[in-house]
PDB file of C-alpha atoms in Angstrom:
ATOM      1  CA  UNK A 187     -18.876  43.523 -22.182  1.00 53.00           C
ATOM      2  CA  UNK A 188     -15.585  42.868 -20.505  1.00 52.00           C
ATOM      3  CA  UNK A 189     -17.683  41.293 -17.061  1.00 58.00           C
ATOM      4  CA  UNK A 190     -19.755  38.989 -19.968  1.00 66.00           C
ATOM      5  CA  UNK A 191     -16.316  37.342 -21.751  1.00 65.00           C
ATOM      6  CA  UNK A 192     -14.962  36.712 -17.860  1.00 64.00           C
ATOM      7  CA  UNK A 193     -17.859  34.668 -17.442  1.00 68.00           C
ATOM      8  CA  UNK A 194     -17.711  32.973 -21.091  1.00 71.00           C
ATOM      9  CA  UNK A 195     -13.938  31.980 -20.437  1.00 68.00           C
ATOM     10  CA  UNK A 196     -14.846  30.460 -16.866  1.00 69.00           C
ATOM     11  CA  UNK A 197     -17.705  29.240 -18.110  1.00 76.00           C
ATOM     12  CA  UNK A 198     -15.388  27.850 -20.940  1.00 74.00           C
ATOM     13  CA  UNK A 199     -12.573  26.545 -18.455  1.00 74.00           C
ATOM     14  CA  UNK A 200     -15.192  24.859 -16.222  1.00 77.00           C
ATOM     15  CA  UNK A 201     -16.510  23.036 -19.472  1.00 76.00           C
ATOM     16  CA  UNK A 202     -13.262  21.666 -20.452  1.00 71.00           C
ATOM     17  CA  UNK A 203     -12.298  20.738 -17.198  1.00 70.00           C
ATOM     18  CA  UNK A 204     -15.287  18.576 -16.820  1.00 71.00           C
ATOM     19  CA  UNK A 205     -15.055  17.355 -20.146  1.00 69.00           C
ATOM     20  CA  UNK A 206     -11.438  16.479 -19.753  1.00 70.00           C
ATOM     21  CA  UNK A 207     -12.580  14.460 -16.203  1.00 72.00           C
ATOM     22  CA  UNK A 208     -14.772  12.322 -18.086  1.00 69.00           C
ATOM     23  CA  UNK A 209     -12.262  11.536 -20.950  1.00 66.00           C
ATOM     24  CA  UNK A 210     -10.105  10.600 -18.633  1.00 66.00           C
ATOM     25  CA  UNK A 211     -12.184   8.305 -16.869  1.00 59.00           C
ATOM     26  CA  UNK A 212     -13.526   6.662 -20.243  1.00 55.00           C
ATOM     27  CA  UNK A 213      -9.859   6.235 -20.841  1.00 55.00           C
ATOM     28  CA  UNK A 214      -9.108   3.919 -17.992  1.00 56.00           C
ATOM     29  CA  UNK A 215     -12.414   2.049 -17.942  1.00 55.00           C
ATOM     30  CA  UNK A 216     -12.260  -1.611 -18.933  1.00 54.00           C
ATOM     31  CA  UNK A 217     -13.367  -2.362 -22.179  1.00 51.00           C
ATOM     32  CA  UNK A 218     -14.013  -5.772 -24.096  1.00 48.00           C
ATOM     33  CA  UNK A 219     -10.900  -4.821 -26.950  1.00 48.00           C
ATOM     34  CA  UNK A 220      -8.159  -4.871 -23.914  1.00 48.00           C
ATOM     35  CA  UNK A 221      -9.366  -8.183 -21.927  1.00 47.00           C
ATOM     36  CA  UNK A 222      -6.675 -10.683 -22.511  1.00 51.00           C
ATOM     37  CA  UNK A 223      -7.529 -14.028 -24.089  1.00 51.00           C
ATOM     38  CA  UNK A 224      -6.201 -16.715 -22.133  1.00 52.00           C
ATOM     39  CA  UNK A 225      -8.198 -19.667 -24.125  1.00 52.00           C
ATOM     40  CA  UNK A 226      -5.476 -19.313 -26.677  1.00 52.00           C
ATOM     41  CA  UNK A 227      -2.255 -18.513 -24.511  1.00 52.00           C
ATOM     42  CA  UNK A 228      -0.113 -20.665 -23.099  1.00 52.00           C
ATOM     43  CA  UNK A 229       0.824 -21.774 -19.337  1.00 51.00           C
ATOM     44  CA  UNK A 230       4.023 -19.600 -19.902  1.00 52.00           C
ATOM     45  CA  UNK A 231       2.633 -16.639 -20.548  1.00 56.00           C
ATOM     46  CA  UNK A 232      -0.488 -16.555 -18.317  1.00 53.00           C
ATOM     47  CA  UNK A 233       0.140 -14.255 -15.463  1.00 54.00           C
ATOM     48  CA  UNK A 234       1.358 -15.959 -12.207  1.00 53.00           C
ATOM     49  CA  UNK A 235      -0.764 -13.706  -9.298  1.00 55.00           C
ATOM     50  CA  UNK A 236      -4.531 -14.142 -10.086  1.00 56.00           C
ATOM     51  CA  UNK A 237      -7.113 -14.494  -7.931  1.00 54.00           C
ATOM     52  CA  UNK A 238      -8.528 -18.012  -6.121  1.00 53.00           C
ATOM     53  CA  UNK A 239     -12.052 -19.311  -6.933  1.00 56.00           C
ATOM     54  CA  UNK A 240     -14.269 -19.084  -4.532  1.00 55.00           C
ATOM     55  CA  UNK A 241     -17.209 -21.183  -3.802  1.00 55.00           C
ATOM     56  CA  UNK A 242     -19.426 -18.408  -2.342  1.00 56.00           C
ATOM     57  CA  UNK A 243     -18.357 -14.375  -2.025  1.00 55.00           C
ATOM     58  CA  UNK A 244     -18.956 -13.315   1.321  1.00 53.00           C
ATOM     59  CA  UNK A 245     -19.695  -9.458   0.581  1.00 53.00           C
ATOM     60  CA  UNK A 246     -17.935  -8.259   4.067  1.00 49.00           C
ATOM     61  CA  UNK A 247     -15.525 -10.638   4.808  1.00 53.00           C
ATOM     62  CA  UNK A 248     -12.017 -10.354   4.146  1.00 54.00           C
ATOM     63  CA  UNK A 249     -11.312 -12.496   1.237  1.00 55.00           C
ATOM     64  CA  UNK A 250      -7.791 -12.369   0.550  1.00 61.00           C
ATOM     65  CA  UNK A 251      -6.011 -16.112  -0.700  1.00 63.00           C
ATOM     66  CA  UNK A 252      -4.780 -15.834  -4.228  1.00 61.00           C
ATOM     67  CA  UNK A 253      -3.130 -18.573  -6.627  1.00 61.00           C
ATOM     68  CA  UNK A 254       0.894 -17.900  -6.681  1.00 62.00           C
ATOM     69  CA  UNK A 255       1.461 -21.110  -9.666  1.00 65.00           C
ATOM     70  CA  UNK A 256      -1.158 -23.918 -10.446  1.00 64.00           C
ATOM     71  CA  UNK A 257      -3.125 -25.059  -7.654  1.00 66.00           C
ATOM     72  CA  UNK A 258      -0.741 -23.896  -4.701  1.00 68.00           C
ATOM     73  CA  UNK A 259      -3.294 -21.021  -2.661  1.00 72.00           C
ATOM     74  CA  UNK A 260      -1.199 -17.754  -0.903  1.00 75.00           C
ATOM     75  CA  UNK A 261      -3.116 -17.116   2.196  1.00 77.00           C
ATOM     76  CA  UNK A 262      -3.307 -13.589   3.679  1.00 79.00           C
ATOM     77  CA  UNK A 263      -3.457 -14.679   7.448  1.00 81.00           C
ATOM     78  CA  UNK A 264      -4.168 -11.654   9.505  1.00 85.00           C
ATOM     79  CA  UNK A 265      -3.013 -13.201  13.039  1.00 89.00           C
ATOM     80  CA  UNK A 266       0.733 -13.421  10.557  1.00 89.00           C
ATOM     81  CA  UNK A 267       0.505  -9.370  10.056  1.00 89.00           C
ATOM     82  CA  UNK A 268      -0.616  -8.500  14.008  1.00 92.00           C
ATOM     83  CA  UNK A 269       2.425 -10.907  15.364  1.00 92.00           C
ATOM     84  CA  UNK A 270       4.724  -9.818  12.560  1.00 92.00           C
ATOM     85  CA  UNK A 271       3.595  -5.791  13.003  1.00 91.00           C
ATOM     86  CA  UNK A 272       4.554  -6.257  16.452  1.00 92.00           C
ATOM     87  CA  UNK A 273       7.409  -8.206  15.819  1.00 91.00           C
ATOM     88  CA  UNK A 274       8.888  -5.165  14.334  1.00 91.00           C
ATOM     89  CA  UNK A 275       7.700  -2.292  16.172  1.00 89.00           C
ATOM     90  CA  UNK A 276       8.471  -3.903  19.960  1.00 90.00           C
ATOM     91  CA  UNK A 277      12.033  -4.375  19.501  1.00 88.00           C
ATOM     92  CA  UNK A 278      12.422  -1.221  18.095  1.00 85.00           C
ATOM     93  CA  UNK A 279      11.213   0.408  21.856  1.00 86.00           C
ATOM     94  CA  UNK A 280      14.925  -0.913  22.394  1.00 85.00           C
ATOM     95  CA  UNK A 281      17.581   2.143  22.772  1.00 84.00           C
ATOM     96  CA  UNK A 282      20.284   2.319  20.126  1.00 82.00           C
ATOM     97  CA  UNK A 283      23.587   4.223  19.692  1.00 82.00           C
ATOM     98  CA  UNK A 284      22.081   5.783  16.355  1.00 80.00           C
ATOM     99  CA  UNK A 285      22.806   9.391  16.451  1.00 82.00           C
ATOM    100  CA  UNK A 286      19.390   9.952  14.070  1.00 78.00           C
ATOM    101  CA  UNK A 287      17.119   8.141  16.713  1.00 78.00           C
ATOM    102  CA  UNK A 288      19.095   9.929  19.323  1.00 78.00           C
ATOM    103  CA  UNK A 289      19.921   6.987  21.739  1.00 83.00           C
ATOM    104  CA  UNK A 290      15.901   6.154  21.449  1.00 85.00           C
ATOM    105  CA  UNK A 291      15.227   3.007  19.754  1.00 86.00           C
ATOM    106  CA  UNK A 292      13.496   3.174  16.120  1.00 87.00           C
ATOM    107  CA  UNK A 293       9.819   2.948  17.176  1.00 88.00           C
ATOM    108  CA  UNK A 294      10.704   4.968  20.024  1.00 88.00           C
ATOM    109  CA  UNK A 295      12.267   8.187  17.910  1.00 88.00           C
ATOM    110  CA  UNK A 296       9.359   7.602  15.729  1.00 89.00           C
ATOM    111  CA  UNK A 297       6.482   8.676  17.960  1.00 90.00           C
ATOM    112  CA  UNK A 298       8.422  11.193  19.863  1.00 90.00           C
ATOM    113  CA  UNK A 299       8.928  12.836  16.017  1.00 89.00           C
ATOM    114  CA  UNK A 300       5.028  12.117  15.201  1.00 91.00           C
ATOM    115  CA  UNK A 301       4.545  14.259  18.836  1.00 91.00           C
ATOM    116  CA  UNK A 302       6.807  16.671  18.431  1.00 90.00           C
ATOM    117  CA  UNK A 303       5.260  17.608  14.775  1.00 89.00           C
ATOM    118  CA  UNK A 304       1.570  17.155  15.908  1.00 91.00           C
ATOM    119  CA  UNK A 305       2.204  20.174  18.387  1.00 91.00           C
ATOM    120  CA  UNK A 306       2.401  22.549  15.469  1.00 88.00           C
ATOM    121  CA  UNK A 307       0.137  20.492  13.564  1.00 88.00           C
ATOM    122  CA  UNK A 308      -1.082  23.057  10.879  1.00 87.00           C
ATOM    123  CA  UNK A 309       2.412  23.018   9.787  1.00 87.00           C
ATOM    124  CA  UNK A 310       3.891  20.176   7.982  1.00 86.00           C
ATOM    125  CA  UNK A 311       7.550  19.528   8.717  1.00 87.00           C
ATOM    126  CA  UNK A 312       9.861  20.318   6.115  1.00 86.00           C
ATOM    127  CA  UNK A 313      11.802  18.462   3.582  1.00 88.00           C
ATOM    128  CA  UNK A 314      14.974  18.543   5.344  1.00 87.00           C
ATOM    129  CA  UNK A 315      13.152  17.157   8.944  1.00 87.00           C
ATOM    130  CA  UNK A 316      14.786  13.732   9.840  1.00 87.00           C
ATOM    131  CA  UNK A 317      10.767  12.799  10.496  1.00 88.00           C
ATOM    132  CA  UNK A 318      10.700  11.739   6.833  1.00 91.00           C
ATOM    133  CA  UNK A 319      13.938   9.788   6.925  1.00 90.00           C
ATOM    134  CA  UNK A 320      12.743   8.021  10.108  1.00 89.00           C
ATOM    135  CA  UNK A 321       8.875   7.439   9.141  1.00 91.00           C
ATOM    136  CA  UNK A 322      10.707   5.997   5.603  1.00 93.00           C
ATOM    137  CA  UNK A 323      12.549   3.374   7.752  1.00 90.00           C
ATOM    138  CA  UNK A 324       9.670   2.289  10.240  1.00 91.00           C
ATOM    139  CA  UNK A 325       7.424   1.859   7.454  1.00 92.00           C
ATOM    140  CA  UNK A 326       9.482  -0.046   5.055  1.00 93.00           C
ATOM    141  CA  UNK A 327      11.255  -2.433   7.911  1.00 92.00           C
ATOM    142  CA  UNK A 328       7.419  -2.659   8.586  1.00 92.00           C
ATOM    143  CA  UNK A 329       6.239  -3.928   5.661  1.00 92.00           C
ATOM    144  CA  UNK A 330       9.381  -6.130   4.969  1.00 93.00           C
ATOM    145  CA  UNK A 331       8.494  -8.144   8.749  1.00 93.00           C
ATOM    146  CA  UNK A 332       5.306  -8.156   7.186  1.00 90.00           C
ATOM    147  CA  UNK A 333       5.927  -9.768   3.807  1.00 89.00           C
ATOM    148  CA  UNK A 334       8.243 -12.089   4.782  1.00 90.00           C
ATOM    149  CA  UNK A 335       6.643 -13.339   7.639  1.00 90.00           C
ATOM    150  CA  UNK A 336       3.017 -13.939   5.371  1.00 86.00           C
ATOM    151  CA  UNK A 337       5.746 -15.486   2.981  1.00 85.00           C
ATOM    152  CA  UNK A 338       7.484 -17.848   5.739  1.00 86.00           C
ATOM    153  CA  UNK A 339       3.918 -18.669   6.754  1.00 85.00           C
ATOM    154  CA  UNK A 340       2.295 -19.340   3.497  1.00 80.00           C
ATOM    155  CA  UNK A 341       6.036 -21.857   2.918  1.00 78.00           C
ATOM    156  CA  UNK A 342       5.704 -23.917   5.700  1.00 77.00           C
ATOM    157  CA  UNK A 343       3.950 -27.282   5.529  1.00 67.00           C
ATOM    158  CA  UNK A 344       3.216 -26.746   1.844  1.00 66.00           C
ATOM    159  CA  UNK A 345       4.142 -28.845  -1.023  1.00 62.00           C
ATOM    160  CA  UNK A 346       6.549 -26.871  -3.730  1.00 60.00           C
ATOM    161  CA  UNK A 347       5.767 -27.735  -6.797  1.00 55.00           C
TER     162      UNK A 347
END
């Protein structure tokens, strides 16, 4: 009797589980009753990122332009991220006088962290390692070369409205 109510309540805990997956995922599903009208708002209100028509979807291709205000396309050039990626990582091969990076430059400290932690590579480093301080910096000087280099690029030679 006591084996047959183990397997009742796990039986009973798997049910509810799955039953609370698929709630949730009803939950966050689209639905008709939550898609905005935009027939009846105005040019205030409508949201300012949406996506560019296209002609013809190209099911592989990287599609990325968007509208930023009326009629002015944002172009996601990829050639912009490669030159701007290594615009950020090359200098940073440079040595510093930053006693975190330890007289290696930014890039530099970062790989010799990512080697020193993949030699006991089971372990993750702990809270307290300066990897996370230094893999926080890369990354967001990263994507801030990034941004404002597709930004620069997308601004130049374009009309402002």
């Amino acid at each position: 009797a006591v084996w047959g109510a183990a397997a009742r309540a796990g039986q009973m805990r798997t049910s509810l589980l799955v039953l609370a997956t698929l709630a949730s995922a009803s939950a966050f599903a689209p639905s008709a009753s939550f898609v905005p009208k935009t027939s009846g708002m105005a040019i205030a209100q409508r949201p300012a990122l949406r996506a560019a028509p296209r002609a013809a979807a190209k099911p592989l291709a990287l599609q990325a332009k968007f509208e930023i205000s009326e009629g002015v396309e944002f172009d996601l050039n990829p050639v912009v991220l490669v030159i701007s990626a290594l615009g950020w990582a090359v200098p940073g091969l440079l040595p510093s006088d930053i006693p975190l990076y330890g007289g290696k430059g930014l890039t530099t400290a970062l790989f010799a962290e990512i080697g020193e932690h993949l030699q006991t590579f089971p372990a993750p480093p702990g809270m307290s390692d300066p990897f996370w301080l230094v893999l926080f910096l890369w990354h967001s000087g990263l994507f801030a070369t990034m941004i404002f280099g597709t930004i620069g690029y997308n601004g130049y030679g374009k009309p402002s409205k």
